Tab-separated table of C-alpha atoms in Angstrom:
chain	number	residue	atom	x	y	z
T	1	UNK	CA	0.000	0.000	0.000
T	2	UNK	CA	1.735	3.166	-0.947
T	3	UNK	CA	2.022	6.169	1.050
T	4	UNK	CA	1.737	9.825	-0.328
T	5	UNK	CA	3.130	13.290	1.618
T	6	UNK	CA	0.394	15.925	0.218
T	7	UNK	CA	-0.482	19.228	1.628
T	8	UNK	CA	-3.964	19.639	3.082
T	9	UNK	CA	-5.797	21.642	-0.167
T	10	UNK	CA	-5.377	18.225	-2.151
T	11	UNK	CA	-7.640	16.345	0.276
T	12	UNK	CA	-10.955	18.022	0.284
T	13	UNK	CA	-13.928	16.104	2.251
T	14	UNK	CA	-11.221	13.405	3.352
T	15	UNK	CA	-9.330	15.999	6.162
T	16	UNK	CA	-10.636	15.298	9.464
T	17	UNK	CA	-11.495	18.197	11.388
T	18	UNK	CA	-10.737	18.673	14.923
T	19	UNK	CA	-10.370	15.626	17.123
T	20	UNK	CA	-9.079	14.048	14.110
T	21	UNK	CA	-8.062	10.297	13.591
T	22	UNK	CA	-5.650	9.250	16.216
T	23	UNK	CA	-5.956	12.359	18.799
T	24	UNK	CA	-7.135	11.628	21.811
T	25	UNK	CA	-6.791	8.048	21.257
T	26	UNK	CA	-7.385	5.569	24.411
T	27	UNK	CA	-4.428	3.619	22.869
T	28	UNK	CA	-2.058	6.856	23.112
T	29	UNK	CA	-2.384	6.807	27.260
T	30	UNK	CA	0.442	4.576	28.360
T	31	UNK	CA	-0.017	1.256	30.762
T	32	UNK	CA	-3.951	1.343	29.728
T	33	UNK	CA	-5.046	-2.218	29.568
T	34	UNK	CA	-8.521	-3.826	28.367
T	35	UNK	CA	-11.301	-3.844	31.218
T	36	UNK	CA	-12.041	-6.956	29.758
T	37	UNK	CA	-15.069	-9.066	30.666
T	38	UNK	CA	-15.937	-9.058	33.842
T	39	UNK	CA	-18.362	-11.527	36.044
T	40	UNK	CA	-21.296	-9.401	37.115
T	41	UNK	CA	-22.490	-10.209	41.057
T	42	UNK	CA	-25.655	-8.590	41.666
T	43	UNK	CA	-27.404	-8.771	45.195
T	44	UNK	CA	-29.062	-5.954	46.931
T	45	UNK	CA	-27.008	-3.701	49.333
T	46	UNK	CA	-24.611	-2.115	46.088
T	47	UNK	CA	-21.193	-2.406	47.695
T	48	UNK	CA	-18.779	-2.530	44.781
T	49	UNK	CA	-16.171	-5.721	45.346
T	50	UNK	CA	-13.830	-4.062	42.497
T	51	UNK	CA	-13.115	-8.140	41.426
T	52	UNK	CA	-12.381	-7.727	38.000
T	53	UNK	CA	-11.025	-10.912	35.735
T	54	UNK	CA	-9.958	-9.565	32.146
T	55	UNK	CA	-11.007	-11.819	29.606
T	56	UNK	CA	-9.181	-9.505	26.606
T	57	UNK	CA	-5.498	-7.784	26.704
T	58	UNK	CA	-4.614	-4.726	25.251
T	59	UNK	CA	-2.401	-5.643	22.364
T	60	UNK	CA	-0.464	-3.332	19.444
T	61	UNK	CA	-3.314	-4.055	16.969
T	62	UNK	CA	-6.338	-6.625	16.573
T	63	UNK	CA	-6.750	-8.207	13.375
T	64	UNK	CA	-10.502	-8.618	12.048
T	65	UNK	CA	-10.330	-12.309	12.592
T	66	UNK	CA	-9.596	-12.118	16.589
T	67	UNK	CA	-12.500	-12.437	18.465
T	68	UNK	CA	-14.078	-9.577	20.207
T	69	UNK	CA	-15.970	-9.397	23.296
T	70	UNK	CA	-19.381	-8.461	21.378
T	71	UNK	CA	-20.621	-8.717	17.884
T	72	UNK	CA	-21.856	-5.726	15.556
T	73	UNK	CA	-25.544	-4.947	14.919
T	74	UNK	CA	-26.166	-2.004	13.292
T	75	UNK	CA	-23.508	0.030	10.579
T	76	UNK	CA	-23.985	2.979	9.028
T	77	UNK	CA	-20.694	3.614	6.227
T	78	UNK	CA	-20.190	5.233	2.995
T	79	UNK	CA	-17.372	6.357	0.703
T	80	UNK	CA	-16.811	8.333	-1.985
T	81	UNK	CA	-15.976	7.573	-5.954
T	82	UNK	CA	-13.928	10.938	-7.042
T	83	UNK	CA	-13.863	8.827	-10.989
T	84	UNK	CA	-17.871	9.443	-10.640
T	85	UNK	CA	-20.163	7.549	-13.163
T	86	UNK	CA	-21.913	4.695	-10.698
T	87	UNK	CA	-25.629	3.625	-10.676
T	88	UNK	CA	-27.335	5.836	-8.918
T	89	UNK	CA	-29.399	4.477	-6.524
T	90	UNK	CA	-32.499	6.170	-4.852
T	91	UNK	CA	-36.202	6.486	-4.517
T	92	UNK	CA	-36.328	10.097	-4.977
T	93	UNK	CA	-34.900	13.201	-3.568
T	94	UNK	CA	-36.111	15.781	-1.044
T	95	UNK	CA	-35.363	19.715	-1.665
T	96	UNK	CA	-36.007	23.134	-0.760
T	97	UNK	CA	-35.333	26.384	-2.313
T	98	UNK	CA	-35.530	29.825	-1.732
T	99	UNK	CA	-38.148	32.726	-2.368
T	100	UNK	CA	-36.921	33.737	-5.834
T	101	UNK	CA	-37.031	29.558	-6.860
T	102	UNK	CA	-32.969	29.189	-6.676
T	103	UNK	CA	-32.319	25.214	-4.813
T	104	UNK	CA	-31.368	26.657	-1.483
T	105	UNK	CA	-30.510	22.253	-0.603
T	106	UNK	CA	-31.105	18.669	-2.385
T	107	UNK	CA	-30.877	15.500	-0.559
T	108	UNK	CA	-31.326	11.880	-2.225
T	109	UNK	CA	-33.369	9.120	-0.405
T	110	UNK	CA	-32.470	5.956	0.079
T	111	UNK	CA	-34.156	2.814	-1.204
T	112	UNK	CA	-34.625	0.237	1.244
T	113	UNK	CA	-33.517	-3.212	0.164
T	114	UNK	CA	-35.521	-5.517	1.972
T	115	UNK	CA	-34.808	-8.753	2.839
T	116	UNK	CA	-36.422	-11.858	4.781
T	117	UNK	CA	-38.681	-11.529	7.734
T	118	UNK	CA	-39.643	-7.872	7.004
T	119	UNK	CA	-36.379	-6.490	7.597
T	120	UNK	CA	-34.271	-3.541	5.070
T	121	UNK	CA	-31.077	-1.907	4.666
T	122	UNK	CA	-31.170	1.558	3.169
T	123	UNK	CA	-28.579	1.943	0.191
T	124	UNK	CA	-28.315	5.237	-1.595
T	125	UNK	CA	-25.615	6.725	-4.290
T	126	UNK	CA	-25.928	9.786	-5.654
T	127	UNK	CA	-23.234	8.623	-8.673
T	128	UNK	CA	-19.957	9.599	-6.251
T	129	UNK	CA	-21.109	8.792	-3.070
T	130	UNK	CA	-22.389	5.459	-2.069
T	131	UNK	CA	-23.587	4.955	1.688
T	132	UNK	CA	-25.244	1.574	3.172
T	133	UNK	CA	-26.978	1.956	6.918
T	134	UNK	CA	-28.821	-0.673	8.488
T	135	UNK	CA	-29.017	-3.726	11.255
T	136	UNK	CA	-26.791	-6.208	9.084
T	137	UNK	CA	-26.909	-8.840	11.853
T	138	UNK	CA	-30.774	-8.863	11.700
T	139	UNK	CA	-30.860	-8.034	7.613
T	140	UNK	CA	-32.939	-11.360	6.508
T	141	UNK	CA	-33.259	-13.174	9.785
T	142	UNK	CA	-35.941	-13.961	12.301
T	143	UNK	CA	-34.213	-12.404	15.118
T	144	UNK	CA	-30.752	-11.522	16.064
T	145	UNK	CA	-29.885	-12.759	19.256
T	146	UNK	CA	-26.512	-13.669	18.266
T	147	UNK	CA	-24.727	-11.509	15.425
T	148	UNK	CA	-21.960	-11.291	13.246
T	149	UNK	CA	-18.412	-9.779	13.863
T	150	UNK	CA	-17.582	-6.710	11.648
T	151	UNK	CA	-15.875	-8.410	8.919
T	152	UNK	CA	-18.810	-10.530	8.463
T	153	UNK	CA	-20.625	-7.323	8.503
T	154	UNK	CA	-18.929	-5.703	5.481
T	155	UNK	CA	-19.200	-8.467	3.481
T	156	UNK	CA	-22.734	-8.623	3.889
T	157	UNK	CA	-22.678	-5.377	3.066
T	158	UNK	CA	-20.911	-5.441	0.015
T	159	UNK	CA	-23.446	-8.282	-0.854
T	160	UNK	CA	-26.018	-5.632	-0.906
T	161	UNK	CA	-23.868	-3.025	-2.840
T	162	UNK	CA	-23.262	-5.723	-5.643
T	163	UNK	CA	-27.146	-6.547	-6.036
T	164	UNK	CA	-26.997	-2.137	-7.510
T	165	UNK	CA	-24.209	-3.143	-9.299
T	166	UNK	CA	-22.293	-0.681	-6.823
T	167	UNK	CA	-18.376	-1.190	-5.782
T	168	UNK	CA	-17.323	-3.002	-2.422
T	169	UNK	CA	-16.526	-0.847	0.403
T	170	UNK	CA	-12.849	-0.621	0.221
T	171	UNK	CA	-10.149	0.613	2.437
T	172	UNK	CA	-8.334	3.030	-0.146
T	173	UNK	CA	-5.208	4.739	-0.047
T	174	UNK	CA	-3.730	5.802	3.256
T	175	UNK	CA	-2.412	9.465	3.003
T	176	UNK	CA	-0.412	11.611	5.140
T	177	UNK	CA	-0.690	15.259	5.786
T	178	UNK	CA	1.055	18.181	7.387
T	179	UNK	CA	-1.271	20.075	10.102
T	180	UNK	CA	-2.171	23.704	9.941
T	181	UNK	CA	0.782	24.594	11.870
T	182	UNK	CA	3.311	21.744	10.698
T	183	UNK	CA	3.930	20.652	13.844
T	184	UNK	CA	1.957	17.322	13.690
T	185	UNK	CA	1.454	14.625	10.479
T	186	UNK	CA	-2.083	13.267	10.479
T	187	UNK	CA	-3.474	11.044	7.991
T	188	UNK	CA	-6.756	10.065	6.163
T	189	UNK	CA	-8.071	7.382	3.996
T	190	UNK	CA	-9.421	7.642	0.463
T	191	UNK	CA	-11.948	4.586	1.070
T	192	UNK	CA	-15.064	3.822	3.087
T	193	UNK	CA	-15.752	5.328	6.116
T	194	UNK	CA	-17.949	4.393	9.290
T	195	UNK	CA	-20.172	7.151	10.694
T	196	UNK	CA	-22.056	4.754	13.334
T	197	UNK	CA	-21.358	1.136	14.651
T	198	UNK	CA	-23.184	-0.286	17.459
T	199	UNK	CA	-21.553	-2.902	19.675
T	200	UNK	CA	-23.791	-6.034	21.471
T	201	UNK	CA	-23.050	-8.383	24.231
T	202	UNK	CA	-25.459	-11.202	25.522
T	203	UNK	CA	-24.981	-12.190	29.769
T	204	UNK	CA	-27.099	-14.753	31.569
T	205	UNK	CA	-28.564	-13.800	34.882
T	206	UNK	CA	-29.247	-17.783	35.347
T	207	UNK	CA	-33.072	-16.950	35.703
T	208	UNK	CA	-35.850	-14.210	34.813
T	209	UNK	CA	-36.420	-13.395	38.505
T	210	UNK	CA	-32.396	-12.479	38.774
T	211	UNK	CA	-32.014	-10.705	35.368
T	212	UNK	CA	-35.011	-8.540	37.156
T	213	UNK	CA	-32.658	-8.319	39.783
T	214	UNK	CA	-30.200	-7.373	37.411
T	215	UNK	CA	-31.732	-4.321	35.775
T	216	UNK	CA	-32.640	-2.908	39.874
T	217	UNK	CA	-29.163	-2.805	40.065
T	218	UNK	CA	-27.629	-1.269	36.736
T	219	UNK	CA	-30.451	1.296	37.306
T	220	UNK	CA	-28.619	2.831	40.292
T	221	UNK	CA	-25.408	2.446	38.809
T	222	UNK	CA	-23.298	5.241	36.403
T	223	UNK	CA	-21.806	4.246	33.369
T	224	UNK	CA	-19.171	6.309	33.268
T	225	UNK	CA	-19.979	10.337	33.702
T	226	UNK	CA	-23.677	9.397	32.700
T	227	UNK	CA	-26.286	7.972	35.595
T	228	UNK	CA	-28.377	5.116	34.402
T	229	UNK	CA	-32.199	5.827	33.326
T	230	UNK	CA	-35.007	3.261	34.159
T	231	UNK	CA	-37.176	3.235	31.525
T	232	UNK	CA	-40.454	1.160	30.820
T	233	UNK	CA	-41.588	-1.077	33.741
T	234	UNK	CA	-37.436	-1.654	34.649
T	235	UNK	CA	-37.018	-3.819	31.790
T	236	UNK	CA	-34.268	-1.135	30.165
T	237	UNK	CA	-31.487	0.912	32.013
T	238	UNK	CA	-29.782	3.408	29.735
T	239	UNK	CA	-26.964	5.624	29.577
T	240	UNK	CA	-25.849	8.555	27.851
T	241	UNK	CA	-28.055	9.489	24.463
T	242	UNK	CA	-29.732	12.889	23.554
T	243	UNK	CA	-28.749	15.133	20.811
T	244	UNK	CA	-25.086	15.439	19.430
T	245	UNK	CA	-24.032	12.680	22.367
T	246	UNK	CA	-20.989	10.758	20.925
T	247	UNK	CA	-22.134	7.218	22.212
T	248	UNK	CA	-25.486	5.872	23.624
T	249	UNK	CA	-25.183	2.587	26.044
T	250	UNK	CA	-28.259	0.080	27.790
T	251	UNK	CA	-29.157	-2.634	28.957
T	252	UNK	CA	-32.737	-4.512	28.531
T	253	UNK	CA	-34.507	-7.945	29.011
T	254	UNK	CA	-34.074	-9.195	25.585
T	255	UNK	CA	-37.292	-12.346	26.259
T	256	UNK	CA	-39.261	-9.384	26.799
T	257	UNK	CA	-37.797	-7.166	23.589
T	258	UNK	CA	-38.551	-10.293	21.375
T	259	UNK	CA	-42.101	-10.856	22.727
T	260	UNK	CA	-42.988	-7.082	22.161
T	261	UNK	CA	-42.232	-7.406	18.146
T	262	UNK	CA	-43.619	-11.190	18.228
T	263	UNK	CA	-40.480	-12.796	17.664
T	264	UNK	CA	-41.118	-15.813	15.129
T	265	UNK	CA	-39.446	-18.418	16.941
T	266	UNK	CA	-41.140	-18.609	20.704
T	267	UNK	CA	-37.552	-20.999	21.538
T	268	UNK	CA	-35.728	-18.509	21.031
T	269	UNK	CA	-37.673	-16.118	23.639
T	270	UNK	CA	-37.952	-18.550	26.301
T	271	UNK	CA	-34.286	-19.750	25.991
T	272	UNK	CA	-33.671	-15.949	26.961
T	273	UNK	CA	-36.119	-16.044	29.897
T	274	UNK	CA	-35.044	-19.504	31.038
T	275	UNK	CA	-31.515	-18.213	31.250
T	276	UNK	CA	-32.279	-14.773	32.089
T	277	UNK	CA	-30.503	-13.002	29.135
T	278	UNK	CA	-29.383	-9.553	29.979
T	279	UNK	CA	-28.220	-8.056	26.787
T	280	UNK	CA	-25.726	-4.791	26.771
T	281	UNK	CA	-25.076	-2.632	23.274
T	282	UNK	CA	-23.877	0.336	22.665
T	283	UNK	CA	-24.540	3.392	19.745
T	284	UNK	CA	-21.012	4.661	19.027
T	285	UNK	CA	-21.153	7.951	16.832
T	286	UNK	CA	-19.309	9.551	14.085
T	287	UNK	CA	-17.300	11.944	15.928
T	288	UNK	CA	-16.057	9.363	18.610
T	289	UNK	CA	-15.029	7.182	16.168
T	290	UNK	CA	-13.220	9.621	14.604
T	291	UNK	CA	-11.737	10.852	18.258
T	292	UNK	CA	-10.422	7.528	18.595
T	293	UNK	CA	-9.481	6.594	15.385
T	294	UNK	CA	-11.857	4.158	14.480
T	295	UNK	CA	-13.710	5.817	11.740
T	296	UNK	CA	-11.771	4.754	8.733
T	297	UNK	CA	-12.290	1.263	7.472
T	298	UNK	CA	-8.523	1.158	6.253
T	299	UNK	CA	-7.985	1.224	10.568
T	300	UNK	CA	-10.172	-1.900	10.590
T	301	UNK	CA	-8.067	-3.647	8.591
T	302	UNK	CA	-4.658	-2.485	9.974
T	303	UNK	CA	-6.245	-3.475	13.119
T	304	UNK	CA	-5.751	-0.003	15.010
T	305	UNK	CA	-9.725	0.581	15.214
T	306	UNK	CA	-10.770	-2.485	16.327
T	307	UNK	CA	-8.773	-2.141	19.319
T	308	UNK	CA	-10.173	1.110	20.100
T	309	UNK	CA	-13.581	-0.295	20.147
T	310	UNK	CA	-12.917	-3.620	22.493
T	311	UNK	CA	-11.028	-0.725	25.101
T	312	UNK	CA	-14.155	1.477	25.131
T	313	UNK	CA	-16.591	-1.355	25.319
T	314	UNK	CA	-15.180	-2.970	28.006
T	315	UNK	CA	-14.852	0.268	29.602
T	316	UNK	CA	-18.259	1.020	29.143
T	317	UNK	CA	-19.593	-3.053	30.292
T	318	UNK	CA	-17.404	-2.334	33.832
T	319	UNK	CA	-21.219	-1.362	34.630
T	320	UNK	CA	-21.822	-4.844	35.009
T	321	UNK	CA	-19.168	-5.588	37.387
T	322	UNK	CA	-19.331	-7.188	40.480
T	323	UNK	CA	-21.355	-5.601	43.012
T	324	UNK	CA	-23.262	-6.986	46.361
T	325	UNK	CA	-26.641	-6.545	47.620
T	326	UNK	CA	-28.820	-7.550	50.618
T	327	UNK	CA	-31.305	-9.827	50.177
T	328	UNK	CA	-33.740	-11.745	52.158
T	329	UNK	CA	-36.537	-14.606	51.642
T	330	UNK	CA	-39.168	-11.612	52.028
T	331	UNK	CA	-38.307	-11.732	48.053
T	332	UNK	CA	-40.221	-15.041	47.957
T	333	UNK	CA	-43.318	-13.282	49.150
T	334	UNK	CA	-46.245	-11.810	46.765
T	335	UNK	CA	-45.073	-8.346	45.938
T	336	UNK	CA	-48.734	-7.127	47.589
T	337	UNK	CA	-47.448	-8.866	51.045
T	338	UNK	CA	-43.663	-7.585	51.184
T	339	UNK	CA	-44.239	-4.466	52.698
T	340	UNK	CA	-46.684	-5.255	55.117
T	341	UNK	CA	-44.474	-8.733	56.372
T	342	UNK	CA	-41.402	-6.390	56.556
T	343	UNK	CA	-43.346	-4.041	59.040
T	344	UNK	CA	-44.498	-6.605	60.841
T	345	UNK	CA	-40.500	-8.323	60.832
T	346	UNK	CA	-39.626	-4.771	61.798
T	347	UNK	CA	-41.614	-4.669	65.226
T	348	UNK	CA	-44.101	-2.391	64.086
T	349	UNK	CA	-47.862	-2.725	64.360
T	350	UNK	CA	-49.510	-3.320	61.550
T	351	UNK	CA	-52.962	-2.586	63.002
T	352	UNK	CA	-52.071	0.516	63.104
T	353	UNK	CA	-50.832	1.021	59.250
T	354	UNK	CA	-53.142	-1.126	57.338
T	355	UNK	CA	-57.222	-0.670	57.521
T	356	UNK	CA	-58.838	-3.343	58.930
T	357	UNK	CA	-59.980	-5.187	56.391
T	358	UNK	CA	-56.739	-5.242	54.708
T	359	UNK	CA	-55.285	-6.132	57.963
T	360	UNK	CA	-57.037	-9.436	58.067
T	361	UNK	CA	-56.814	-9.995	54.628
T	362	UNK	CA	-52.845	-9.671	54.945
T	363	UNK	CA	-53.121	-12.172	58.040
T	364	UNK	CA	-54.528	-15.249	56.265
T	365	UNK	CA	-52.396	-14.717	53.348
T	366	UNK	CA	-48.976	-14.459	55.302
T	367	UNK	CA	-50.437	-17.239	57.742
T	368	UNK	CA	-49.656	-19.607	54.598
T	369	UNK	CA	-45.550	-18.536	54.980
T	370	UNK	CA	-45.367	-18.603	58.766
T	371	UNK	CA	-46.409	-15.239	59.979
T	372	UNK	CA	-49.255	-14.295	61.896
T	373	UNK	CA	-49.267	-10.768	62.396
T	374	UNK	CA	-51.962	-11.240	65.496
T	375	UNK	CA	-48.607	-12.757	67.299
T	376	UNK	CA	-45.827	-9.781	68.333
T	377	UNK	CA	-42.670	-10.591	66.368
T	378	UNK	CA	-39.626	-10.962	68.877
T	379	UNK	CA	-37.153	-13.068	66.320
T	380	UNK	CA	-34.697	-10.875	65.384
T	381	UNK	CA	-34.132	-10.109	61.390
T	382	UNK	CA	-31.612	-10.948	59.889
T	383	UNK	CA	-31.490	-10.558	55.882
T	384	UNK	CA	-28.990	-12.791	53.991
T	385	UNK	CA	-27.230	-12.212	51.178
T	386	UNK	CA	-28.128	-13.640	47.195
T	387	UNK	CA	-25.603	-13.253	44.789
T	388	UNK	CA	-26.106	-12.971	41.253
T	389	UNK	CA	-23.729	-13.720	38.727
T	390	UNK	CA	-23.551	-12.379	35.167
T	391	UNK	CA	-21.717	-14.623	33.039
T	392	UNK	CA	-21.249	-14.332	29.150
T	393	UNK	CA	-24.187	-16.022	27.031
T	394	UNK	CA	-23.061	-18.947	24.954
T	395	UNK	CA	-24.928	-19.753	21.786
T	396	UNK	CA	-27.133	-22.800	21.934
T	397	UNK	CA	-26.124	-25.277	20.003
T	398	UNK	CA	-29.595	-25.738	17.908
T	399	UNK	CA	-29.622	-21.880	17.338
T	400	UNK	CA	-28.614	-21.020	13.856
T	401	UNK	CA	-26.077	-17.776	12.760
T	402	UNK	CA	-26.359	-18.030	9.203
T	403	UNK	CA	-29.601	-16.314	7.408
């Protein structure tokens, strides 16, 4: 691959801005290692142990064959054709103009290939510019509990691109460049670039009652600067997101996900609530990929960017590291009864906190677990501790990968 010295005016839409490729790296701070995977121990007092076991090492580069500690769902990329004359590719174009009837702007929109099980990736190319964007893990498949790596990912892709008779994304030409001041040689590439990537990892709880336990947890926890958000009936915690934010991280129930959008294999959703899948992914936008160098597919390939990504995952996933919480066999109780037998456990007299008729009601029910609330409570209570432990999902071996 050859190399070219060329001052900044030659390189047009190619020159990163600010916070180009490379600057601010995470691989440029020295004696940073991978977070790696981590076990996640949930119980219910959140005391953090620290325990960490790194399941990845930070290494000089990582090729696209190494495994990574998640797989790649959705991928936006595009890159540009300066020799012009491709197919273009669109379903029309949207534009405005200006009082006097001069085009003030002109955008093209994309057609939507679809595949298999109602699913689409949007292709466009305006005769220069081609750009893909979709969920190429779930292009043409039932569901997509388990995904492909990112090489897998571009190929698909470039399976879709040859169907418009379109070019392969392609790494390009690497080419250096002097900065503004000429203190510092940056670089960009001539081929495909990624503007969005997002990043999935599946971790069994070991049941549907702990994954529950799970998401109380994460939703009290920061991921980094960001505090986590509960969202729906505690089935989601997210961090991070809004407008212009760089990455977007959460964690859901993925048995209930697939039964919301009627999932067309039912073994598939209750293999994820028998096992109490927790799954973790991550949104990871333009401009931090560029921060840290892992917007340029010709990175991919010379195994700089994928790097990158594993370090800021596994940053991100130390959310789900071990952590220790109270529990106690009140857990076991109908939520409706838990408050009223911890009172009671507590000393306090329930007569005098419940109406009657609830009062009574409460007895007979909690008379069926051992607790009469007509008799004082002089046992002391002592709650024990449940530990949870996230461990990384492994695929079934009846599921199928391919589409």
């Amino acid at each position: 691959m050859s190399l070219e010295l060329v001052p900044p005016s030659r390189l047009g839409h190619l020159l990163p801005g600010e916070g180009s490729a490379g600057r601010g790296a995470l691989a440029r701070t020295p004696g940073r290692t991978l977070a790696g995977e981590r076990n996640g121990l949930v119980t219910r007092s959140e005391i953090l142990t620290g325990e960490k076991k790194p399941a990845f090492r930070a290494v000089e580069s990582w090729p696209l064959d190494r495994e990574t500690p998640f797989f790649v769902d959705w991928l936006t990329i595009s890159q540009e054709h300066p020799e012009k004359g491709l197919p273009v590719v669109d379903s029309g174009c949207v534009m405005a103009c200006d009082d006097a009837g001069e085009l003030v702007w002109k955008t093209v929109r994309a057609v939507q290939h679809q595949g298999s099980f109602e699913t689409s990736i949007s292709v466009k190319c305006d005769g220069v510019r081609v750009t893909l964007s979709g969920n190429l893990s779930r292009f043409g498949r039932a569901e997509n509990l388990f995904g492909f790596g990112f090489a897998e990912c571009i190929a698909r892709a470039n399976e879709v691109l040859a169907h418009y008779g379109l070019p392969p994304f392609t790494a390009g030409q690497r080419i250096e460049y002097a900065a503004k001041k000429g203190k510092d040689v940056r670089y960009a590439w001539t081929g495909a670039r990624v503007s969005r990537i997002d990043l999935t990892a599946n971790y069994e709880a070991g049941s549907a009652d702990d994954a529950h336990a799970v998401m109380q947890y994460l939703g009290t926890q920061h991921a980094g600067r960001h505090e986590g958000r509960v969202l729906g009936q505690g089935e989601t915690v997210a961090w991070g997101g809004g407008k212009g934010a760089r990455s977007y991280w959460k964690a859901y129930l993925k048995h209930l996900e697939l039964r919301r959008h009627e999932c067309a294999d039912e073994r598939v959703a209750a293999h994820c609530e028998a096992v109490g899948l927790v799954r973790f992914e991550g949104t990871v936008r333009t401009k931090a990929l560029t921060d840290m160098g892992a917007a340029f597919l010709g990175d991919y390939e010379r195994g700089f960017a994928m790097q990158q990504l594993v370090h800021l995952f596994n940053d991100k996933s130390a959310v789900l590291t071990r952590a220790e919480k109270a529990t106690d066999d009140l857990d076991e109780l109908p939520r409706h009864l838990r408050a009223t037998a911890r009172d009671y456990l507590a000393g306090m007299d329930t007569r005098k906190t419940l109406s009657q008729a609830t009062w009574y009601r409460h007895r007979n029910e909690l008379l069926k677990y051992g607790l009469d609330l007509a008799v004082r409570n002089v046992r002391p209570f002592t709650p024990r501790v449940r530990v949870v432990e996230l461990r990384r999902a492994e695929r079934p071996s009846w599921y199928q990968l391919a589409a």
